């Protein structure tokens, strides 16, 4: 409540504080592993294109001819999020189990500066010190993972689906713009769960949480200090060359408002390939919980059928 009152007067001090939260978020712990869900796995270290060590799990499916590469939203890890957002925690392991049971080999990784991967800044840094880019730098992470897969004797033979989420979706779309060659001919389709137009999302979030939209000052400060701005996935989804499955909580207040409209609709409209858009939550054909953003990351745990159908339709095409 105090911040709501003083935010208009504290824009200067608030900007560096909020910027730090973006580029150096708190690391979330990994509470469980695939073994807790009956899946054997290998721990891997994979280098991003700019040399950041990424922690990953490889969950192999015997005799599989298909691979799912999965990443995560901000404030999460390959496991999920203990803290969550707006009181909603996340656990991705049930979804990994659905994919594995469907015959997918799964490779999931912590993006830079989060979970057990290197990166982050100051006291939170491990290994190579680099800022978290909320997608603006993590295209080098998905690029490094794809290079690892392409160079592996076994994994390189598998057809690939990419399951990307929030900042991970932003990073994957940006990779299609920056390094399209790394996708090769083995990537057959991708899922983009709640991709964002970062400035719009920050504008809504600061308005809701602090009573004032300070998205542009945050983005300007980020560009001055670190050389990048928030990602607008509508500027990159058109470069994607494979079919895309979009999913979004329709009443998510951080991706939708009367003035700017639905951000994911703009990202979807800009995508030029075969595509599907699934709205979930109250007031949709797919009711799920209460309409909070992070609730979207549990939907596929309970209802994986649409995603699996989409993946299997395209993975051997």
Coordinates of C-alpha atoms in Angstrom, one line a residue:
X1 CA 0.0 0.0 0.0
X2 CA 2.9 2.4 0.8
X3 CA 4.3 1.9 -2.7
X4 CA 1.0 2.6 -4.3
X5 CA 1.0 6.0 -2.6
X6 CA 4.6 7.0 -3.2
X7 CA 5.2 5.4 -6.6
X8 CA 4.4 8.6 -8.6
X9 CA 7.1 10.4 -6.5
X10 CA 9.6 7.6 -6.6
X11 CA 9.8 6.8 -10.3
X12 CA 13.6 7.6 -10.3
X13 CA 14.5 5.3 -7.4
X14 CA 12.0 2.6 -8.5
X15 CA 13.4 2.2 -12.0
X16 CA 16.8 0.8 -11.0
X17 CA 15.2 -1.3 -8.4
X18 CA 12.7 -2.9 -10.8
X19 CA 15.4 -3.2 -13.5
X20 CA 17.5 -5.2 -11.1
X21 CA 14.6 -7.5 -10.5
X22 CA 14.4 -8.1 -14.3
X23 CA 18.1 -8.7 -15.0
X24 CA 18.9 -10.4 -11.7
X25 CA 15.9 -12.3 -10.4
X26 CA 16.0 -14.5 -7.3
X27 CA 17.0 -18.0 -8.1
X28 CA 14.2 -20.6 -7.6
X29 CA 15.1 -23.9 -6.0
X30 CA 14.6 -27.3 -7.7
X31 CA 12.5 -29.3 -5.2
X32 CA 11.9 -32.4 -7.3
X33 CA 13.4 -34.2 -10.3
X34 CA 12.0 -36.6 -12.9
X35 CA 12.8 -39.5 -10.6
X36 CA 10.1 -38.4 -8.3
X37 CA 7.6 -39.0 -11.2
X38 CA 9.1 -42.4 -12.2
X39 CA 11.4 -41.1 -14.9
X40 CA 15.1 -41.8 -15.2
X41 CA 17.2 -38.9 -16.4
X42 CA 20.7 -37.6 -17.0
X43 CA 22.0 -34.3 -15.8
X44 CA 23.7 -32.3 -18.6
X45 CA 25.7 -29.1 -18.9
X46 CA 25.1 -27.4 -22.2
X47 CA 26.8 -24.2 -23.4
X48 CA 24.8 -21.3 -24.8
X49 CA 26.1 -19.7 -28.0
X50 CA 27.9 -17.0 -25.9
X51 CA 29.4 -19.5 -23.5
X52 CA 27.0 -19.6 -20.5
X53 CA 26.7 -23.0 -18.9
X54 CA 23.1 -24.2 -18.8
X55 CA 21.9 -27.0 -16.5
X56 CA 19.6 -29.5 -18.2
X57 CA 17.8 -32.8 -17.8
X58 CA 17.7 -35.4 -20.5
X59 CA 14.8 -37.9 -20.1
X60 CA 15.2 -40.5 -22.7
X61 CA 12.4 -42.7 -24.1
X62 CA 13.6 -46.1 -25.3
X63 CA 13.1 -46.4 -29.1
X64 CA 11.8 -42.8 -29.5
X65 CA 12.0 -41.0 -32.8
X66 CA 10.9 -37.7 -31.3
X67 CA 12.4 -35.1 -29.0
X68 CA 10.7 -32.3 -27.1
X69 CA 13.0 -29.4 -26.0
X70 CA 11.3 -27.4 -23.2
X71 CA 12.1 -24.2 -21.5
X72 CA 10.4 -22.1 -18.8
X73 CA 9.0 -18.6 -17.9
X74 CA 10.8 -16.0 -15.9
X75 CA 10.8 -16.7 -12.1
X76 CA 10.9 -20.4 -12.8
X77 CA 13.3 -23.3 -13.4
X78 CA 13.0 -26.6 -15.4
X79 CA 11.2 -27.9 -12.3
X80 CA 8.8 -25.0 -11.9
X81 CA 8.5 -22.2 -9.3
X82 CA 8.2 -22.4 -5.5
X83 CA 7.5 -18.7 -5.2
X84 CA 5.3 -18.3 -8.3
X85 CA 3.4 -15.2 -9.2
X86 CA 0.4 -13.8 -7.4
X87 CA 0.3 -16.8 -5.1
X88 CA 0.3 -19.3 -7.9
X89 CA 3.1 -21.9 -7.8
X90 CA 4.3 -24.0 -10.8
X91 CA 5.4 -27.6 -11.3
X92 CA 6.3 -28.7 -14.8
X93 CA 7.1 -32.3 -13.9
X94 CA 3.6 -33.7 -14.6
X95 CA 3.8 -32.2 -18.1
X96 CA 7.2 -33.8 -18.6
X97 CA 5.7 -37.1 -17.5
X98 CA 2.9 -36.7 -20.1
X99 CA 5.4 -36.1 -22.9
X100 CA 7.6 -39.0 -21.8
X101 CA 4.6 -41.4 -21.5
X102 CA 3.6 -40.4 -25.1
X103 CA 7.0 -41.6 -26.3
X104 CA 9.0 -38.3 -26.4
X105 CA 12.6 -38.0 -25.3
X106 CA 12.6 -34.7 -23.3
X107 CA 15.4 -32.2 -23.0
X108 CA 14.6 -29.4 -20.6
X109 CA 17.0 -26.7 -19.3
X110 CA 17.3 -23.8 -16.9
X111 CA 17.8 -20.5 -18.8
X112 CA 20.7 -18.3 -17.9
X113 CA 20.8 -16.9 -14.4
X114 CA 18.0 -19.1 -13.2
X115 CA 17.8 -22.4 -11.5
X116 CA 21.2 -24.1 -11.5
X117 CA 22.5 -22.5 -14.7
X118 CA 25.3 -20.0 -14.8
X119 CA 24.7 -16.3 -15.2
X120 CA 22.8 -13.6 -13.2
X121 CA 24.6 -10.7 -11.5
X122 CA 26.3 -9.9 -8.2
X123 CA 25.7 -12.2 -5.3
X124 CA 23.3 -14.3 -7.4
X125 CA 25.8 -14.9 -10.2
X126 CA 27.3 -18.4 -10.9
X127 CA 30.1 -18.9 -13.4
X128 CA 29.9 -16.4 -16.2
X129 CA 28.2 -13.3 -15.0
X130 CA 25.6 -12.1 -17.5
X131 CA 22.2 -10.5 -17.0
X132 CA 18.9 -12.3 -17.4
X133 CA 17.4 -10.9 -20.6
X134 CA 13.8 -12.2 -20.3
X135 CA 14.2 -13.5 -23.9
X136 CA 16.4 -10.7 -25.3
X137 CA 19.6 -12.7 -24.6
X138 CA 18.2 -16.2 -24.1
X139 CA 17.9 -16.8 -27.8
X140 CA 21.5 -17.8 -27.4
X141 CA 20.4 -20.4 -24.8
X142 CA 17.9 -22.1 -27.2
X143 CA 20.5 -21.8 -29.9
X144 CA 23.1 -23.5 -27.8
X145 CA 20.7 -26.3 -26.9
X146 CA 19.8 -26.9 -30.5
X147 CA 23.5 -26.9 -31.5
X148 CA 24.1 -29.5 -28.7
X149 CA 21.3 -31.7 -30.1
X150 CA 22.5 -31.3 -33.7
X151 CA 26.0 -32.4 -32.7
X152 CA 24.9 -35.4 -30.6
X153 CA 25.0 -38.8 -32.5
X154 CA 21.7 -40.0 -31.0
X155 CA 19.6 -36.9 -30.5
X156 CA 20.4 -35.5 -33.9
X157 CA 18.4 -38.3 -35.5
X158 CA 15.2 -37.4 -33.7
X159 CA 12.5 -35.1 -35.0
X160 CA 12.0 -32.1 -32.7
X161 CA 9.1 -30.2 -31.1
X162 CA 9.9 -27.1 -29.0
X163 CA 7.8 -26.3 -26.0
X164 CA 8.5 -22.7 -25.1
X165 CA 6.9 -20.7 -22.3
X166 CA 6.7 -16.9 -21.7
X167 CA 10.3 -15.6 -21.8
X168 CA 11.3 -18.9 -23.2
X169 CA 8.8 -18.4 -26.0
X170 CA 10.1 -14.9 -26.6
X171 CA 13.7 -16.3 -26.8
X172 CA 12.6 -19.0 -29.3
X173 CA 10.8 -16.5 -31.6
X174 CA 13.8 -14.2 -31.4
X175 CA 16.1 -17.1 -32.3
X176 CA 14.1 -17.6 -35.5
X177 CA 15.0 -14.0 -36.4
X178 CA 18.6 -14.1 -35.2
X179 CA 19.8 -17.6 -36.0
X180 CA 17.2 -19.4 -38.2
X181 CA 19.8 -21.9 -39.5
X182 CA 20.2 -23.5 -36.1
X183 CA 16.6 -25.0 -36.3
X184 CA 17.6 -27.0 -39.4
X185 CA 15.1 -29.5 -40.9
X186 CA 14.6 -31.5 -37.7
X187 CA 12.5 -28.9 -35.8
X188 CA 9.0 -29.7 -37.0
X189 CA 6.8 -27.5 -34.8
X190 CA 6.7 -25.5 -31.5
X191 CA 4.3 -24.6 -28.8
X192 CA 4.4 -21.0 -27.5
X193 CA 2.7 -20.8 -24.1
X194 CA 1.9 -17.2 -23.1
X195 CA 4.5 -15.3 -25.2
X196 CA 4.7 -11.6 -24.5
X197 CA 5.1 -8.1 -25.7
X198 CA 7.4 -7.2 -22.8
X199 CA 6.9 -3.4 -22.7
X200 CA 3.1 -3.9 -22.6
X201 CA 3.4 -6.5 -19.9
X202 CA 5.7 -4.3 -17.8
X203 CA 3.3 -1.3 -18.3
X204 CA 0.3 -3.3 -17.0
X205 CA 2.3 -4.9 -14.2
X206 CA 3.7 -1.6 -12.8
X207 CA 0.3 0.1 -13.2
X208 CA -1.4 -2.7 -11.2
X209 CA 1.3 -3.2 -8.6
X210 CA 2.6 0.4 -8.2
X211 CA -0.2 2.6 -9.5
X212 CA 2.0 4.0 -12.3
X213 CA 3.1 2.8 -15.7
X214 CA 6.9 3.0 -15.8
X215 CA 7.6 0.5 -18.5
X216 CA 9.4 2.9 -20.9
X217 CA 11.8 4.3 -18.2
X218 CA 12.7 0.7 -17.3
X219 CA 13.3 -0.4 -20.9
X220 CA 15.3 2.8 -21.5
X221 CA 17.5 2.1 -18.5
X222 CA 17.9 -1.5 -19.5
X223 CA 19.1 -0.5 -22.9
X224 CA 21.5 2.1 -21.6
X225 CA 23.0 -0.2 -19.0
X226 CA 22.9 -3.7 -20.7
X227 CA 22.3 -3.0 -24.4
X228 CA 18.9 -4.6 -24.9
X229 CA 15.2 -3.8 -24.4
X230 CA 12.3 -6.1 -23.6
X231 CA 11.2 -8.5 -26.4
X232 CA 8.2 -7.9 -28.6
X233 CA 7.4 -11.3 -29.9
X234 CA 5.0 -9.9 -32.5
X235 CA 8.1 -8.6 -34.2
X236 CA 9.6 -12.1 -34.4
X237 CA 6.8 -14.7 -34.7
X238 CA 6.6 -13.9 -38.4
X239 CA 10.1 -15.3 -38.9
X240 CA 9.1 -18.7 -37.5
X241 CA 9.0 -21.4 -40.2
X242 CA 7.2 -24.2 -38.5
X243 CA 3.6 -24.7 -37.2
X244 CA 2.9 -23.1 -33.8
X245 CA 0.5 -24.0 -31.0
X246 CA -0.4 -20.9 -28.9
X247 CA -2.0 -21.1 -25.5
X248 CA -3.0 -18.1 -23.3
X249 CA -5.0 -17.4 -20.1
X250 CA -7.6 -15.1 -21.6
X251 CA -8.2 -13.0 -18.5
X252 CA -4.5 -12.6 -17.6
X253 CA -4.3 -8.9 -16.6
X254 CA -0.6 -8.7 -17.6
X255 CA -1.2 -9.6 -21.2
X256 CA -4.5 -7.9 -21.9
X257 CA -6.2 -4.6 -21.3
X258 CA -8.9 -2.5 -23.2
X259 CA -6.4 0.0 -24.5
X260 CA -3.7 -2.4 -25.9
X261 CA -5.9 -5.4 -26.5
X262 CA -4.7 -9.0 -26.3
X263 CA -0.9 -9.2 -26.8
X264 CA -0.9 -12.9 -27.7
X265 CA -3.5 -12.2 -30.4
X266 CA -1.1 -9.8 -32.0
X267 CA 1.8 -12.3 -31.8
X268 CA -0.5 -15.0 -33.3
X269 CA -1.7 -12.7 -36.1
X270 CA 1.9 -11.9 -37.0
X271 CA 2.8 -15.6 -37.2
X272 CA 2.7 -16.7 -40.9
X273 CA 2.8 -20.5 -40.5
X274 CA 0.0 -23.0 -39.7
X275 CA -1.1 -22.2 -36.2
X276 CA -3.6 -22.8 -33.5
X277 CA -4.6 -20.5 -30.6
X278 CA -6.2 -22.0 -27.5
X279 CA -7.7 -19.6 -24.9
X280 CA -8.0 -21.0 -21.4
X281 CA -9.6 -20.0 -18.1
X282 CA -12.9 -18.5 -17.1
X283 CA -15.2 -17.6 -19.9
X284 CA -13.5 -19.8 -22.5
X285 CA -14.2 -23.3 -23.9
X286 CA -11.4 -24.5 -21.6
X287 CA -12.3 -23.4 -18.1
X288 CA -9.3 -23.6 -15.7
X289 CA -9.0 -22.0 -12.3
X290 CA -9.5 -18.2 -11.9
X291 CA -7.7 -16.4 -14.7
X292 CA -4.3 -15.7 -13.1
X293 CA -1.3 -15.8 -15.5
X294 CA 0.7 -18.5 -13.7
X295 CA -2.4 -20.8 -13.7
X296 CA -1.8 -21.2 -17.4
X297 CA 1.3 -23.3 -16.6
X298 CA -0.7 -26.0 -14.9
X299 CA -3.3 -26.4 -17.6
X300 CA -1.3 -28.8 -19.7
X301 CA -0.5 -30.9 -16.6
X302 CA -4.2 -31.6 -16.4
X303 CA -5.2 -31.4 -20.1
X304 CA -2.2 -32.4 -22.3
X305 CA -4.3 -33.8 -25.1
X306 CA -4.4 -30.8 -27.4
X307 CA -0.7 -30.2 -27.1
X308 CA 0.1 -33.9 -27.7
X309 CA -2.2 -34.1 -30.7
X310 CA -0.6 -31.0 -32.2
X311 CA 2.9 -32.3 -31.7
X312 CA 2.1 -35.7 -33.0
X313 CA 0.4 -34.3 -36.0
X314 CA 3.5 -32.4 -37.1
X315 CA 6.6 -34.2 -35.6
X316 CA 6.8 -36.8 -38.4
X317 CA 5.6 -34.6 -41.2

